[in-house]
Amino acid sequence: MDLTKVNVKNIYYPPGGILLWIIIFLELFTFGMALVAMVVYSKDEPEVFHNSRLLLNTTFGLTNTVFLLTSGFFMAKSVQSFKANNNEKSSLYLKLTMLGGFLFLLLKSFEYFEKIEAGLTIGHNTFFTFYWMLTLFHVIHVLVGLVILSSVFVGLNKKKSKLELEDFEASATFWHMCDLIWLMLFPVIYLIF
Amino acid sequence: MKNNMYIKVLISLLVLTILAALVVTLDIGLKVAAAIILVLFMLKFLGVAFYFMELKTAHIFWKSAVLIFMSIFLGIILIIV
C-alpha cells in the first residue's frame, strides 16, 4: 500500500495510526487522573504543596519544556523531510530531535540528584510522592521514545532503507506524546500550587 | 509554506511557555494565576497536537476527542483549584 496516499480524513487513519492514538488517549487519561488526584490532595495540605512547589527549580522545568518543544519541532521537520524523500535532511533533524531528548534527560537527572541530595525523596511528603511518581513515569516514556527513535534512525541510515512512512509517523507520534504529557505535568507540578 | 508554519508554531509555543512562567511571579492571587497558566497550557497542548502531530488534517472525531479531553481536564482542575 502506498502510505503517502492514505486519507488521514478517514476516521480509521489518524496521523500516526489508530492504535497509537488509542494509546495516547489512555496515557493522557492516566496522567490526567493522577494530576487531578494531586490537585485534590493539595486541598487537604495547601501549605505543604505550596512550600514544596517552591522547592522545585522552575527554571529547570522551563528549560526542559523548551528542550521538548524544540525536539518536537525537529521531529515534525524530520517527518516532513522524509515525506519529501530527503533522507539526509530527515536524518539530521532526527539527530536534533534525539539531542533534545538527551538534554531533557540530562537536566532531569541533575534535578533528581539535587532533590535526593536535599532529602526530598518520594516519601518526603504527599507533594513529592506525586512529583517523583509522575515525572519518573514520564522519564520512562522519554527513554522508550529515544529507543524507538534510535531504531528509526538506524533504519533511515541503511543503504537500502526499508523504512515505511507509517512506521516513521508512528514513532514521531509517540515522541510528540511525550511532549503532550510533559505539557500537562509542567504547569500543575511546577507552577500552580 | 509548512516550513514557516512549524517555525511560527514553535515560537508561539516558546512564548506561551515563558508567559506561563512569568504569570507565577505576578501578584494576582493563586487562583487567577492558576487559571491563566492552565489556559496557556491548553493552547500549547493544542498547538503540539494540531500542528506537530498534524491532527488538523485528521478526521473530526480525533480533533473533537482531543478538544473534549482537554476541556474536561481543564474544567476539573479549574473547579478544584
Short mmCIF file of C-alpha atoms in Angstrom, two decimals:
data_model
loop_
_atom_site.label_atom_id
_atom_site.label_comp_id
_atom_site.label_asym_id
_atom_site.label_seq_id
_atom_site.Cartn_x
_atom_site.Cartn_y
_atom_site.Cartn_z
CA MET A 1 0.00 0.00 0.00
CA ASP A 2 1.32 3.46 -0.84
CA LEU A 3 1.04 5.18 2.50
CA THR A 4 1.57 8.64 1.11
CA LYS A 5 -1.90 8.23 -0.36
CA VAL A 6 -3.61 7.26 2.90
CA ASN A 7 -6.52 9.55 3.51
CA VAL A 8 -5.98 10.94 7.01
CA LYS A 9 -9.50 12.35 6.89
CA ASN A 10 -10.66 8.76 7.25
CA ILE A 11 -11.63 8.07 10.88
CA TYR A 12 -9.53 4.87 10.93
CA TYR A 13 -6.32 6.57 9.75
CA PRO A 14 -5.38 9.43 12.07
CA PRO A 15 -1.77 10.66 11.55
CA GLY A 16 0.45 8.10 13.32
CA GLY A 17 -2.12 5.30 13.23
CA ILE A 18 -5.28 4.46 15.16
CA LEU A 19 -3.57 2.12 17.67
CA LEU A 20 -1.12 4.77 18.73
CA TRP A 21 -3.91 7.29 19.20
CA ILE A 22 -5.75 4.83 21.43
CA ILE A 23 -2.55 4.51 23.48
CA ILE A 24 -2.19 8.30 23.56
CA PHE A 25 -5.69 8.72 24.98
CA LEU A 26 -5.07 6.02 27.58
CA GLU A 27 -1.85 7.74 28.61
CA LEU A 28 -3.46 11.17 28.73
CA PHE A 29 -6.30 9.82 30.88
CA THR A 30 -3.83 8.08 33.22
CA PHE A 31 -1.67 11.17 33.72
CA GLY A 32 -4.76 13.39 33.75
CA MET A 33 -6.39 11.41 36.56
CA ALA A 34 -3.16 11.37 38.58
CA LEU A 35 -2.85 15.14 38.21
CA VAL A 36 -6.49 15.63 39.26
CA ALA A 37 -5.75 13.43 42.31
CA MET A 38 -2.72 15.60 43.07
CA VAL A 39 -4.83 18.77 42.96
CA VAL A 40 -7.48 17.12 45.17
CA TYR A 41 -4.81 16.18 47.76
CA SER A 42 -3.43 19.74 47.65
CA LYS A 43 -6.74 20.95 49.11
CA ASP A 44 -6.01 18.97 52.31
CA GLU A 45 -2.47 20.32 52.66
CA PRO A 46 -2.31 23.63 50.76
CA GLU A 47 0.72 24.94 52.68
CA VAL A 48 2.70 21.73 52.22
CA PHE A 49 2.02 21.79 48.48
CA HIS A 50 2.85 25.50 48.16
CA ASN A 51 6.09 25.25 50.14
CA SER A 52 7.10 22.05 48.31
CA ARG A 53 6.40 23.61 44.94
CA LEU A 54 8.72 26.47 45.91
CA LEU A 55 11.48 23.88 46.47
CA LEU A 56 11.31 22.90 42.79
CA ASN A 57 13.53 24.67 40.30
CA THR A 58 11.10 26.34 37.86
CA THR A 59 13.99 27.30 35.58
CA PHE A 60 14.84 23.61 35.15
CA GLY A 61 11.20 22.82 34.38
CA LEU A 62 11.01 25.71 31.94
CA THR A 63 14.26 24.73 30.22
CA ASN A 64 13.07 21.13 29.92
CA THR A 65 9.84 22.37 28.33
CA VAL A 66 11.92 24.32 25.80
CA PHE A 67 14.03 21.19 25.10
CA LEU A 68 10.96 19.02 24.47
CA LEU A 69 9.09 21.59 22.38
CA THR A 70 12.17 22.23 20.22
CA SER A 71 12.69 18.50 19.92
CA GLY A 72 9.06 18.12 18.81
CA PHE A 73 9.63 20.81 16.19
CA PHE A 74 12.62 18.93 14.76
CA MET A 75 10.58 15.71 14.81
CA ALA A 76 7.86 17.35 12.70
CA LYS A 77 10.56 18.66 10.32
CA SER A 78 12.10 15.20 10.12
CA VAL A 79 8.78 13.63 9.09
CA GLN A 80 8.26 16.41 6.57
CA SER A 81 11.71 15.78 5.01
CA PHE A 82 11.07 12.03 4.95
CA LYS A 83 7.82 12.61 3.07
CA ALA A 84 9.80 14.70 0.57
CA ASN A 85 12.19 11.74 0.12
CA ASN A 86 15.05 13.75 1.59
CA ASN A 87 16.52 11.09 3.88
CA GLU A 88 19.68 13.06 4.57
CA LYS A 89 17.82 16.05 5.95
CA SER A 90 15.37 13.80 7.75
CA SER A 91 18.28 12.04 9.45
CA LEU A 92 19.80 15.37 10.54
CA TYR A 93 16.51 16.56 12.02
CA LEU A 94 16.08 13.20 13.73
CA LYS A 95 19.50 13.61 15.37
CA LEU A 96 18.46 17.05 16.63
CA THR A 97 15.21 15.54 17.92
CA MET A 98 17.12 12.93 19.90
CA LEU A 99 19.56 15.56 21.15
CA GLY A 100 16.57 17.42 22.64
CA GLY A 101 15.51 14.20 24.38
CA PHE A 102 19.01 13.58 25.76
CA LEU A 103 19.29 17.16 27.03
CA PHE A 104 15.91 16.73 28.73
CA LEU A 105 17.11 13.56 30.46
CA LEU A 106 20.42 15.16 31.43
CA LEU A 107 18.76 18.12 33.10
CA LYS A 108 16.15 15.88 34.73
CA SER A 109 18.91 13.68 36.16
CA PHE A 110 20.62 16.76 37.57
CA GLU A 111 17.31 17.90 39.06
CA TYR A 112 16.70 14.46 40.61
CA PHE A 113 20.24 14.42 42.01
CA GLU A 114 19.65 17.82 43.64
CA LYS A 115 16.38 16.64 45.18
CA ILE A 116 17.89 13.44 46.55
CA GLU A 117 20.84 15.40 47.99
CA ALA A 118 18.36 17.69 49.76
CA GLY A 119 16.44 14.69 51.13
CA LEU A 120 13.37 15.45 49.04
CA THR A 121 12.73 11.84 48.12
CA ILE A 122 9.48 10.06 47.24
CA GLY A 123 8.44 9.66 50.88
CA HIS A 124 9.19 13.26 51.94
CA ASN A 125 5.57 14.39 51.70
CA THR A 126 2.45 13.97 49.51
CA PHE A 127 3.63 16.58 47.00
CA PHE A 128 6.95 14.85 46.44
CA THR A 129 5.28 11.45 46.20
CA PHE A 130 3.30 12.78 43.23
CA TYR A 131 6.32 14.66 41.88
CA TRP A 132 8.51 11.55 41.77
CA MET A 133 5.84 9.15 40.52
CA LEU A 134 4.59 11.38 37.71
CA THR A 135 7.93 12.73 36.50
CA LEU A 136 9.65 9.33 36.69
CA PHE A 137 6.80 7.71 34.75
CA HIS A 138 7.23 10.43 32.14
CA VAL A 139 11.01 9.90 32.04
CA ILE A 140 10.35 6.23 31.25
CA HIS A 141 8.25 7.35 28.27
CA VAL A 142 11.07 9.61 27.06
CA LEU A 143 13.54 6.73 27.37
CA VAL A 144 11.24 4.42 25.39
CA GLY A 145 10.75 7.21 22.83
CA LEU A 146 14.52 7.57 22.42
CA VAL A 147 14.91 3.82 21.88
CA ILE A 148 12.18 3.94 19.20
CA LEU A 149 13.76 6.97 17.52
CA SER A 150 17.18 5.30 17.60
CA SER A 151 15.79 2.28 15.77
CA VAL A 152 14.15 4.58 13.20
CA PHE A 153 17.47 6.43 12.84
CA VAL A 154 19.31 3.16 12.13
CA GLY A 155 16.63 2.15 9.60
CA LEU A 156 16.78 5.54 7.93
CA ASN A 157 20.55 5.45 7.51
CA LYS A 158 20.71 1.96 5.99
CA LYS A 159 21.89 1.97 2.37
CA LYS A 160 18.71 0.34 1.17
CA SER A 161 16.29 1.79 3.67
CA LYS A 162 13.04 -0.11 4.01
CA LEU A 163 11.61 2.35 6.47
CA GLU A 164 7.91 2.93 5.84
CA LEU A 165 6.24 6.29 6.30
CA GLU A 166 3.68 4.62 8.57
CA ASP A 167 6.44 3.49 10.97
CA PHE A 168 8.16 6.85 10.86
CA GLU A 169 4.91 8.70 11.61
CA ALA A 170 4.01 6.31 14.43
CA SER A 171 7.42 6.89 16.06
CA ALA A 172 7.02 10.64 15.65
CA THR A 173 3.54 10.50 17.17
CA PHE A 174 4.90 8.58 20.18
CA TRP A 175 7.60 11.23 20.62
CA HIS A 176 5.04 14.05 20.44
CA MET A 177 3.00 12.20 23.07
CA CYS A 178 5.95 12.66 25.46
CA ASP A 179 5.65 16.41 24.73
CA LEU A 180 1.93 16.37 25.46
CA ILE A 181 2.38 14.56 28.77
CA TRP A 182 5.12 16.96 29.86
CA LEU A 183 2.91 19.92 28.86
CA MET A 184 0.32 18.55 31.31
CA LEU A 185 2.83 17.91 34.10
CA PHE A 186 4.81 21.14 33.95
CA PRO A 187 2.09 23.70 34.83
CA VAL A 188 0.44 21.56 37.51
CA ILE A 189 3.60 20.37 39.30
CA TYR A 190 5.88 23.40 38.84
CA LEU A 191 3.54 26.37 38.69
CA ILE A 192 0.01 26.30 40.08
CA PHE A 193 0.43 25.44 43.77
CA MET B 1 4.77 27.13 3.46
CA LYS B 2 4.92 24.32 6.00
CA ASN B 3 8.49 25.34 6.97
CA ASN B 4 7.29 28.74 8.09
CA MET B 5 4.28 27.23 9.83
CA TYR B 6 6.37 24.91 12.01
CA ILE B 7 8.70 27.77 13.00
CA LYS B 8 5.74 30.01 13.82
CA VAL B 9 4.17 27.28 15.94
CA LEU B 10 7.45 26.65 17.79
CA ILE B 11 7.96 30.35 18.52
CA SER B 12 4.35 30.66 19.72
CA LEU B 13 4.78 27.63 22.00
CA LEU B 14 8.00 29.02 23.47
CA VAL B 15 6.43 32.44 24.05
CA LEU B 16 3.42 30.82 25.77
CA THR B 17 5.79 28.78 27.97
CA ILE B 18 7.70 31.88 29.05
CA LEU B 19 4.43 33.75 29.65
CA ALA B 20 3.21 30.92 31.90
CA ALA B 21 6.41 31.12 33.95
CA LEU B 22 6.07 34.92 34.21
CA VAL B 23 2.47 34.70 35.44
CA VAL B 24 3.72 32.92 38.59
CA THR B 25 5.83 35.95 39.52
CA LEU B 26 2.84 38.34 39.30
CA ASP B 27 0.91 39.24 42.43
CA ILE B 28 -2.56 38.38 41.12
CA GLY B 29 -3.62 35.64 43.52
CA LEU B 30 -3.09 31.92 43.28
CA LYS B 31 -6.46 31.10 41.68
CA VAL B 32 -6.24 33.71 38.93
CA ALA B 33 -2.62 32.77 38.21
CA ALA B 34 -3.55 29.08 38.05
CA ALA B 35 -6.42 29.82 35.64
CA ILE B 36 -4.17 31.84 33.31
CA ILE B 37 -1.41 29.21 33.45
CA LEU B 38 -3.85 26.41 32.63
CA VAL B 39 -5.36 28.30 29.69
CA LEU B 40 -1.83 28.92 28.34
CA PHE B 41 -1.11 25.23 28.83
CA MET B 42 -4.24 24.33 26.84
CA LEU B 43 -3.09 26.49 23.93
CA LYS B 44 0.33 24.81 23.93
CA PHE B 45 -1.22 21.35 24.12
CA LEU B 46 -3.47 22.08 21.16
CA GLY B 47 -0.55 23.64 19.24
CA VAL B 48 1.50 20.45 19.55
CA ALA B 49 -1.45 18.15 18.84
CA PHE B 50 -2.89 20.03 15.87
CA TYR B 51 0.30 21.20 14.15
CA PHE B 52 3.26 18.99 15.11
CA MET B 53 1.10 15.84 15.25
CA GLU B 54 -0.85 17.05 12.21
CA LEU B 55 -4.18 16.44 13.87
CA LYS B 56 -5.63 19.36 11.97
CA THR B 57 -5.65 17.18 8.87
CA ALA B 58 -7.35 14.28 10.68
CA HIS B 59 -10.99 13.23 10.85
CA ILE B 60 -13.22 15.46 13.00
CA PHE B 61 -13.62 12.61 15.51
CA TRP B 62 -9.95 12.82 16.56
CA LYS B 63 -9.97 16.60 16.71
CA SER B 64 -13.11 16.54 18.84
CA ALA B 65 -11.72 13.81 21.09
CA VAL B 66 -8.62 15.88 21.89
CA LEU B 67 -10.70 19.03 22.46
CA ILE B 68 -13.17 17.18 24.71
CA PHE B 69 -10.37 15.58 26.74
CA MET B 70 -8.67 18.95 27.12
CA SER B 71 -11.87 20.71 28.16
CA ILE B 72 -12.76 18.04 30.75
CA PHE B 73 -9.24 18.00 32.22
CA LEU B 74 -9.01 21.79 32.35
CA GLY B 75 -12.54 22.10 33.71
CA ILE B 76 -11.94 19.63 36.54
CA ILE B 77 -8.62 21.20 37.55
CA LEU B 78 -10.07 24.73 37.47
CA ILE B 79 -13.06 23.69 39.59
CA ILE B 80 -10.84 22.06 42.22
CA VAL B 81 -8.06 24.71 42.39
#
